Coordinates of C-alpha atoms in Angstrom, one line a residue:
Chain A
X18 CA 29.7 -5.7 -41.9
X19 CA 33.4 -5.0 -42.0
X20 CA 33.5 -6.6 -45.5
X21 CA 31.2 -4.0 -47.0
X22 CA 33.1 -1.7 -49.5
X23 CA 32.8 2.0 -48.6
X24 CA 32.8 3.5 -52.1
X25 CA 30.0 6.1 -52.3
X26 CA 26.6 4.9 -53.6
X27 CA 25.4 8.5 -53.8
X28 CA 27.6 11.6 -54.5
X29 CA 25.9 15.0 -54.7
X30 CA 27.8 18.2 -55.2
X31 CA 25.8 21.4 -55.7
X32 CA 22.8 19.5 -57.1
X33 CA 20.1 21.7 -58.6
X34 CA 16.8 20.4 -59.7
X35 CA 13.5 22.0 -60.7
X36 CA 9.9 21.1 -59.9
X37 CA 8.1 22.9 -62.7
X38 CA 9.9 26.3 -62.6
X39 CA 10.6 26.1 -58.9
X40 CA 14.1 25.2 -57.8
X41 CA 13.2 22.4 -55.4
X42 CA 16.9 21.5 -55.0
X43 CA 19.3 24.5 -55.0
X44 CA 22.8 23.2 -54.4
X45 CA 22.5 20.1 -52.3
X46 CA 25.6 18.2 -51.1
X47 CA 25.5 14.6 -49.8
X48 CA 27.5 11.4 -49.9
X49 CA 26.1 8.1 -48.9
X50 CA 28.1 4.9 -48.7
X51 CA 27.2 1.2 -49.0
X52 CA 25.7 -0.2 -45.8
X53 CA 24.8 3.3 -44.6
X54 CA 21.4 4.6 -43.6
X55 CA 20.7 8.3 -44.0
X56 CA 17.5 10.0 -42.9
X57 CA 16.5 13.3 -44.4
X58 CA 14.3 15.6 -42.4
X59 CA 13.0 19.1 -42.9
X60 CA 9.8 21.2 -43.2
X61 CA 7.3 20.7 -46.0
X62 CA 8.7 22.0 -49.2
X63 CA 12.3 21.7 -48.0
X64 CA 13.2 19.5 -51.0
X65 CA 13.2 16.0 -49.4
X66 CA 10.9 14.4 -52.0
X67 CA 12.7 16.0 -54.9
X68 CA 16.1 14.8 -53.5
X69 CA 14.8 11.2 -53.5
X70 CA 13.3 11.6 -57.0
X71 CA 16.6 12.9 -58.3
X72 CA 18.4 10.0 -56.8
X73 CA 15.9 7.6 -58.3
X74 CA 16.5 9.0 -61.8
X75 CA 13.0 10.4 -62.0
X76 CA 13.9 14.1 -61.9
X77 CA 16.9 15.1 -64.0
X78 CA 19.3 17.4 -62.2
X79 CA 19.8 20.8 -63.9
X80 CA 23.3 21.3 -62.7
X81 CA 25.9 20.1 -60.2
X82 CA 27.3 16.7 -59.8
X83 CA 24.9 13.8 -59.2
X84 CA 26.5 10.3 -59.3
X85 CA 24.5 7.3 -58.1
X86 CA 26.0 3.8 -58.2
X87 CA 28.7 5.2 -60.5
X88 CA 26.2 6.6 -63.0
X89 CA 26.3 10.3 -63.8
X90 CA 22.6 11.3 -63.6
X91 CA 23.2 14.6 -65.3
X92 CA 24.1 12.6 -68.4
X93 CA 21.9 9.5 -68.1
X94 CA 19.1 10.1 -65.5
X95 CA 17.3 6.9 -66.4
X96 CA 20.3 4.5 -66.5
X97 CA 20.3 3.8 -62.7
X98 CA 16.6 3.0 -62.3
X99 CA 16.8 -0.8 -62.3
X100 CA 19.4 -0.7 -59.5
X101 CA 17.5 1.7 -57.3
X102 CA 14.2 1.0 -55.4
X103 CA 11.9 3.9 -54.6
X104 CA 8.9 3.8 -52.2
X105 CA 7.1 7.1 -52.9
X106 CA 4.4 8.9 -51.0
X107 CA 1.8 6.9 -52.8
X108 CA 2.5 3.2 -53.5
X109 CA 2.9 2.4 -57.2
X110 CA 0.1 -0.2 -57.2
X111 CA -2.8 -1.0 -59.5
X112 CA -6.0 -1.2 -57.6
X113 CA -7.6 -4.0 -59.7
X114 CA -4.6 -6.3 -59.4
X115 CA -4.1 -8.5 -56.4
X116 CA -1.1 -8.0 -54.1
X117 CA 0.6 -11.0 -55.6
X118 CA 0.0 -9.7 -59.2
X119 CA 1.2 -6.3 -58.3
X120 CA 4.5 -7.6 -56.9
X121 CA 4.9 -10.0 -59.8
X122 CA 4.4 -7.2 -62.4
X123 CA 6.8 -4.8 -60.6
X124 CA 9.5 -7.5 -60.5
X125 CA 9.1 -8.4 -64.1
X126 CA 9.1 -4.7 -65.1
X127 CA 12.3 -4.3 -63.3
X128 CA 13.8 -7.3 -65.1
X129 CA 13.9 -9.4 -61.9
X130 CA 12.7 -13.0 -61.8
X131 CA 9.3 -13.3 -60.1
X132 CA 10.2 -16.3 -58.0
X133 CA 10.4 -14.3 -54.8
X134 CA 6.8 -13.0 -54.8
X135 CA 5.3 -15.2 -52.1
X136 CA 8.4 -15.0 -49.9
X137 CA 8.5 -11.2 -50.1
X138 CA 4.8 -10.8 -49.3
X139 CA 5.2 -13.2 -46.4
X140 CA 8.1 -11.1 -45.1
X141 CA 5.9 -8.0 -44.9
X142 CA 2.9 -9.8 -43.4
X143 CA 0.7 -10.1 -46.5
X144 CA -0.3 -13.7 -46.6
X145 CA -3.2 -16.0 -47.4
X146 CA -6.4 -14.2 -48.5
X147 CA -4.7 -10.8 -48.4
X148 CA -2.2 -11.8 -51.0
X149 CA -5.0 -12.6 -53.5
X150 CA -7.1 -9.6 -52.7
X151 CA -7.1 -6.7 -55.2
X152 CA -5.1 -4.0 -53.5
X153 CA -7.9 -1.5 -54.0
X154 CA -9.6 -3.4 -51.2
X155 CA -6.7 -3.2 -48.8
X156 CA -6.1 -0.5 -46.2
X157 CA -3.5 2.2 -46.7
X158 CA -1.1 0.4 -44.3
X159 CA -1.5 -2.9 -46.1
X160 CA -1.0 -1.2 -49.5
X161 CA 2.3 0.2 -48.1
X162 CA 3.3 -3.3 -47.0
X163 CA 2.7 -4.6 -50.5
X164 CA 4.9 -1.8 -52.0
X165 CA 7.6 -2.7 -49.5
X166 CA 7.4 -6.3 -50.6
X167 CA 8.4 -5.1 -54.1
X168 CA 11.6 -3.6 -52.6
X169 CA 12.3 -6.7 -50.5
X170 CA 12.0 -8.9 -53.6
X171 CA 14.0 -6.5 -55.8
X172 CA 16.8 -6.1 -53.3
X173 CA 18.1 -2.9 -54.9
X174 CA 21.5 -1.4 -54.2
X175 CA 20.0 1.9 -53.1
X176 CA 16.7 2.1 -51.1
X177 CA 14.9 5.4 -51.3
X178 CA 11.9 5.7 -49.0
X179 CA 9.8 8.8 -49.0
X180 CA 8.2 9.1 -45.5
X181 CA 8.0 5.3 -45.2
X182 CA 6.4 5.4 -41.8
X183 CA 3.3 7.2 -43.0
X184 CA 0.1 5.1 -42.6
X185 CA 2.0 2.3 -40.7
X186 CA 0.8 0.8 -37.4
X187 CA 3.4 0.1 -34.7
X188 CA 3.8 -3.5 -35.9
X189 CA 4.5 -2.4 -39.5
X190 CA 6.9 0.3 -38.2
X191 CA 8.9 -2.4 -36.5
X192 CA 8.8 -4.5 -39.6
X193 CA 10.1 -1.5 -41.6
X194 CA 12.9 -0.9 -39.2
X195 CA 13.9 -4.6 -39.6
X196 CA 13.8 -4.2 -43.4
X197 CA 16.0 -1.1 -43.4
X198 CA 18.5 -2.6 -41.0
X199 CA 18.6 -5.8 -43.1
X200 CA 19.1 -3.9 -46.3
X201 CA 22.0 -2.0 -44.9
X202 CA 23.5 -5.1 -43.4
X203 CA 23.3 -6.7 -46.9
X204 CA 25.4 -3.8 -48.3
X205 CA 22.6 -1.6 -49.7
X206 CA 22.5 2.1 -49.0
X207 CA 19.3 3.5 -47.6
X208 CA 18.0 7.1 -47.7
X209 CA 14.7 7.9 -46.2
X210 CA 12.7 11.1 -45.5
X211 CA 10.8 11.7 -42.4
X212 CA 8.8 14.3 -40.5
X213 CA 9.9 12.7 -37.2
X214 CA 13.5 13.7 -36.6
X215 CA 13.9 11.9 -33.3
X216 CA 12.5 8.6 -34.5
X217 CA 14.4 8.9 -37.8
X218 CA 17.7 9.5 -36.0
X219 CA 17.4 6.2 -34.1
X220 CA 17.1 4.4 -37.4
X221 CA 19.9 6.1 -39.2
X222 CA 23.6 6.5 -39.2
X223 CA 23.4 10.1 -40.2
X224 CA 20.7 12.6 -40.4
X225 CA 20.6 15.3 -43.1
X226 CA 18.5 18.4 -42.3
X227 CA 17.1 20.1 -45.4
X228 CA 15.8 23.7 -45.8
X229 CA 15.4 25.8 -49.0
X230 CA 16.5 23.0 -51.3
X231 CA 19.9 22.5 -49.5
X232 CA 21.2 20.3 -46.8
X233 CA 21.9 22.7 -44.0
X234 CA 23.1 20.3 -41.4
X235 CA 24.5 16.8 -41.1
X236 CA 24.3 15.2 -37.7
X237 CA 25.0 11.7 -36.4
X238 CA 22.2 9.2 -35.9
X239 CA 22.2 6.6 -33.1
X240 CA 22.0 3.5 -35.3
X241 CA 25.7 3.9 -36.0
X242 CA 26.5 4.0 -32.3
X243 CA 24.6 0.8 -31.8
X244 CA 26.4 -1.0 -34.6
X245 CA 29.8 0.2 -33.4
X246 CA 29.2 -1.9 -30.3
X247 CA 29.0 -5.0 -32.6
X248 CA 32.1 -4.1 -34.7
X249 CA 31.2 -1.4 -37.2
X250 CA 33.2 1.7 -36.7
X251 CA 33.6 3.0 -40.2
X252 CA 33.4 6.7 -40.7
X253 CA 31.3 8.5 -43.3
X254 CA 31.9 11.9 -44.6
X255 CA 29.3 14.1 -46.4
Chain B
X16 CA 11.1 -4.4 -75.7
X17 CA 8.9 -7.3 -76.8
X18 CA 9.1 -8.9 -73.3
X19 CA 8.0 -5.5 -71.7
X20 CA 5.3 -5.1 -74.3
X21 CA 3.8 -8.5 -73.4
X22 CA 4.1 -7.7 -69.7
X23 CA 2.2 -4.3 -70.1
X24 CA -0.4 -5.7 -72.5
X25 CA -1.1 -8.6 -70.1
X26 CA -1.4 -6.2 -67.2
X27 CA -3.8 -3.9 -69.0
X28 CA -5.9 -6.7 -70.3
X29 CA -6.1 -8.4 -66.9
X30 CA -7.2 -5.0 -65.4
X31 CA -9.8 -4.7 -68.1
X32 CA -11.1 -8.2 -67.5
X33 CA -11.5 -7.4 -63.9
X34 CA -13.0 -3.9 -64.1
X35 CA -15.0 -4.6 -67.4
X36 CA -15.1 -1.0 -68.3
X37 CA -14.8 -1.7 -72.0
X38 CA -17.4 -4.5 -71.8
X39 CA -20.0 -2.6 -69.8
X40 CA -19.4 1.0 -70.9
X41 CA -17.5 1.4 -74.2
X42 CA -19.2 -1.4 -76.1
X43 CA -22.7 -0.4 -75.1
X44 CA -22.0 3.2 -76.0
X45 CA -20.8 2.2 -79.4
X46 CA -23.8 -0.1 -80.1
X47 CA -26.1 2.6 -78.8
X48 CA -24.5 5.1 -81.2
X49 CA -25.3 2.7 -84.1
X50 CA -28.9 2.5 -83.0
X51 CA -29.2 6.3 -82.8
X52 CA -27.6 6.7 -86.2
X53 CA -30.3 4.2 -87.5
X54 CA -33.0 6.3 -85.9
X55 CA -31.6 9.5 -87.4
X56 CA -31.3 8.0 -90.9
X57 CA -34.8 6.5 -90.9
X58 CA -36.0 3.1 -91.9
X59 CA -35.0 3.2 -95.6
X60 CA -32.9 0.0 -96.1
X61 CA -30.8 1.4 -98.9
X62 CA -29.9 4.5 -97.0
X63 CA -28.9 2.5 -94.0
X64 CA -26.8 0.0 -95.9
X65 CA -24.9 2.6 -97.9
X66 CA -24.2 4.6 -94.7
X67 CA -23.2 1.5 -92.7
X68 CA -19.4 1.4 -93.3
X69 CA -19.0 5.1 -92.3
X70 CA -21.2 4.7 -89.2
X71 CA -19.4 1.6 -88.2
X72 CA -16.0 3.2 -88.3
X73 CA -17.3 6.4 -86.7
X74 CA -18.5 4.3 -83.7
X75 CA -15.1 2.6 -83.6
X76 CA -13.3 6.0 -83.8
X77 CA -15.2 7.4 -80.8
X78 CA -14.7 4.1 -78.9
X79 CA -10.9 4.5 -79.6
X80 CA -11.0 7.7 -77.6
X81 CA -12.8 6.1 -74.7
X82 CA -10.6 3.1 -74.7
X83 CA -7.5 5.3 -74.8
X84 CA -8.7 7.4 -71.9
X85 CA -9.4 4.3 -69.9
X86 CA -5.9 2.9 -70.7
X87 CA -4.3 6.1 -69.3
X88 CA -6.7 6.3 -66.4
X89 CA -5.1 3.0 -65.2
X90 CA -1.7 4.8 -65.0
X91 CA -3.2 8.0 -63.5
X92 CA -3.4 6.5 -60.0
X93 CA -1.1 8.1 -57.5
X94 CA 2.4 6.8 -58.0
X95 CA 1.7 4.3 -60.8
X96 CA 3.1 6.4 -63.6
X97 CA 6.2 7.0 -61.5
X98 CA 6.4 3.4 -60.6
X99 CA 6.4 2.4 -64.3
X100 CA 9.2 4.9 -65.0
X101 CA 11.2 4.0 -61.9
X102 CA 11.1 0.3 -62.8
X103 CA 13.4 0.9 -65.7
X104 CA 10.9 -0.7 -68.1
X105 CA 11.5 0.0 -71.9
X106 CA 9.2 2.9 -72.9
X107 CA 8.9 1.4 -76.4
X108 CA 7.6 -1.8 -74.7
X109 CA 5.1 0.2 -72.7
X110 CA 3.9 1.8 -75.9
X111 CA 3.5 -1.5 -77.7
X112 CA 1.9 -3.1 -74.7
X113 CA -0.7 -0.4 -74.2
X114 CA -1.4 -0.2 -77.9
X115 CA -1.8 -4.0 -78.1
X116 CA -4.3 -4.0 -75.2
X117 CA -6.3 -1.2 -76.8
X118 CA -6.2 -3.0 -80.1
X119 CA -7.5 -6.2 -78.5
X120 CA -10.4 -4.2 -76.9
X121 CA -11.2 -2.6 -80.3
X122 CA -11.2 -6.0 -82.0
X123 CA -13.8 -7.3 -79.6
X124 CA -15.8 -4.1 -80.0
X125 CA -15.7 -4.5 -83.8
X126 CA -17.1 -8.1 -83.6
X127 CA -20.0 -6.8 -81.5
X128 CA -20.6 -3.8 -83.8
X129 CA -20.4 -6.0 -86.9
X130 CA -23.1 -8.3 -85.5
X131 CA -25.2 -5.3 -84.4
X132 CA -24.9 -3.7 -87.9
X133 CA -26.0 -6.9 -89.6
X134 CA -29.1 -6.9 -87.5
X135 CA -29.9 -3.2 -87.5
X136 CA -28.8 -2.2 -91.1
X137 CA -29.3 -5.6 -92.8
X138 CA -25.9 -5.5 -94.4
X139 CA -23.6 -8.5 -95.3
X140 CA -19.9 -8.6 -95.9
X141 CA -19.2 -10.1 -99.3
X142 CA -15.4 -9.9 -99.4
X143 CA -14.5 -11.0 -95.9
X144 CA -10.7 -10.9 -96.4
X145 CA -10.8 -7.3 -97.4
X146 CA -12.9 -6.3 -94.4
X147 CA -10.6 -8.3 -92.1
X148 CA -7.4 -6.8 -93.5
X149 CA -8.9 -3.3 -93.4
X150 CA -9.9 -3.9 -89.8
X151 CA -6.5 -5.2 -88.7
X152 CA -4.7 -2.2 -90.3
X153 CA -7.2 0.3 -89.1
X154 CA -7.1 -1.1 -85.6
X155 CA -3.3 -1.0 -85.5
X156 CA -3.4 2.6 -86.7
X157 CA -6.1 3.7 -84.2
X158 CA -4.5 2.0 -81.2
X159 CA -1.0 3.3 -82.0
X160 CA -2.1 6.9 -82.6
X161 CA -4.5 6.8 -79.7
X162 CA -1.7 5.5 -77.4
X163 CA 0.7 8.2 -78.6
X164 CA -1.7 11.0 -78.1
X165 CA -2.9 9.5 -74.9
X166 CA 0.6 9.8 -73.5
X167 CA 0.8 13.3 -74.8
X168 CA -2.2 14.4 -72.9
X169 CA -1.8 12.1 -69.9
X170 CA 0.0 14.6 -67.6
X171 CA -2.4 17.4 -68.2
X172 CA -5.4 18.3 -66.0
X173 CA -7.6 18.8 -69.1
X174 CA -6.7 15.4 -70.6
X175 CA -10.3 14.1 -70.8
X176 CA -11.4 17.0 -73.1
X177 CA -8.0 17.5 -74.8
X178 CA -7.5 14.0 -76.0
X179 CA -10.5 13.9 -78.4
X180 CA -9.5 17.3 -79.7
X181 CA -6.0 16.1 -80.5
X182 CA -6.7 12.6 -81.7
X183 CA -10.0 12.9 -83.8
X184 CA -8.5 15.0 -86.6
X185 CA -5.4 12.8 -86.7
X186 CA -7.6 9.7 -87.1
X187 CA -9.7 11.2 -89.9
X188 CA -7.7 9.4 -92.6
X189 CA -8.4 6.0 -90.9
X190 CA -12.1 6.8 -90.8
X191 CA -12.1 7.7 -94.5
X192 CA -9.9 4.8 -95.7
X193 CA -11.5 2.1 -93.5
X194 CA -15.0 3.2 -94.5
X195 CA -14.2 3.1 -98.2
X196 CA -12.4 -0.3 -97.8
X197 CA -15.5 -1.7 -96.0
X198 CA -17.8 -0.2 -98.5
X199 CA -15.9 -2.2 -101.1
X200 CA -16.1 -5.3 -98.9
X201 CA -19.9 -4.9 -98.4
X202 CA -20.6 -4.2 -102.1
X203 CA -18.7 -7.2 -103.4
X204 CA -16.3 -5.9 -106.1
X205 CA -12.9 -5.9 -104.5
X206 CA -11.1 -3.4 -106.6
X207 CA -12.8 -0.3 -105.1
X208 CA -11.8 -1.2 -101.6
X209 CA -8.3 -2.6 -102.0
X210 CA -6.8 0.7 -103.0
X211 CA -7.7 2.1 -99.5
X212 CA -5.5 -0.4 -97.9
X213 CA -2.6 1.6 -99.3
X214 CA -3.7 4.4 -96.9
X215 CA -4.4 2.2 -93.9
X216 CA -1.1 0.3 -94.1
X217 CA 1.3 3.3 -94.1
X218 CA -0.8 5.1 -91.5
X219 CA -0.5 2.1 -89.1
X220 CA 3.2 1.6 -89.8
X221 CA 4.0 5.3 -89.4
X222 CA 2.2 5.6 -86.0
X223 CA 3.7 2.4 -84.8
X224 CA 7.2 3.6 -85.6
X225 CA 6.6 7.1 -84.3
X226 CA 5.1 5.7 -81.1
X227 CA 8.1 3.4 -80.5
X228 CA 10.5 6.3 -81.0
X229 CA 8.6 9.1 -79.1
X230 CA 6.9 7.3 -76.3
X231 CA 10.0 7.4 -74.1
X232 CA 10.4 11.2 -74.2
X233 CA 6.6 11.7 -73.7
X234 CA 6.7 9.4 -70.7
X235 CA 9.6 11.4 -69.2
X236 CA 8.0 14.7 -70.0
X237 CA 4.7 13.8 -68.4

């Protein structure tokens, strides 16, 4: 972990973004470094989802400074998409395609070779008959696993997860924890939203509390403390 | 762009082969409309054969609207449209892929309609190449314009009713030119039909180019 460069993957300064006419982000500030896991918590409508969609290049910021992986999203909101992986509220899957076909399509669409399909599905526990079942016939939790397999295979530099624990059973939650930890250990930055502040804090290095479209508080998470016991003691500044 | 187009077309065709919406819903509706037109016109052979080209392309036109709605219903699922955008895929490739898939479905539909028309209206195509060229150009135009306006209405709640309102007037030149070209192909003398290819060709090219250029902004705006 000591080899991971600490240049910021995400740099937000006074970011403003609209959802329709409503200012869903109204001056958010946040910095996220490589290898760091940041959880975002807040009430419904606080701006968590919009924040993630701005970072994914799906919602163009109206003003402020939004730089992701060195790309100014105020100028080129779409330029960063192939380097970022977003798991939204609803998995981006086609019901009529099988899990394997969905992952293969997502990888090819992202310009990534489709050689990792089977391995990625196995890592999220979608194997055998499940992998060749149209995803419309899978449970919500299984569909979420398939969507996670896309992220695993793509290995983006920035993981954006919108309430990733929703619809997951305890086993899948453990799997998700492993994936987030593994991504961060590999040098990716991870930002995820949650409605469970305590559980999210355990998974993250820092926790951003949102309200009214702003980040009102940044507090340390306990993952960082755990990692420091095995040699990671880098500091992160928002 | 071409790689992405093949990818999207392959995905849409695979979904269609699995769901069979075009096969079991769009094609039967189109054939049924031909049957109903025949009922409405009466059993006079001459009336039926002279009206056949127009009725054929009218059925294709309405089927284009249904096929386009189906094509965008695929992307209307929660998160799929965002997923497509977030993947960084070339929007021009998405446009070409979706248009190609619609064109393939319309081509299958036309074969079935042609066969039905032969049986119901007793018509025969004398100048096959003219009918084929007119069909290819008209299909490219219909699929391109349909895909473009499908994207325009995709993000709206009233898309099902808005799409026909937007697209049918736009497709009127294709209906006119393809019907006249086919009338020439059915009658035999080529000269009367060939001139209408000069309408179909530029229409197809124009909507192909406009779609490639505008699909990205439309996808982002939706």
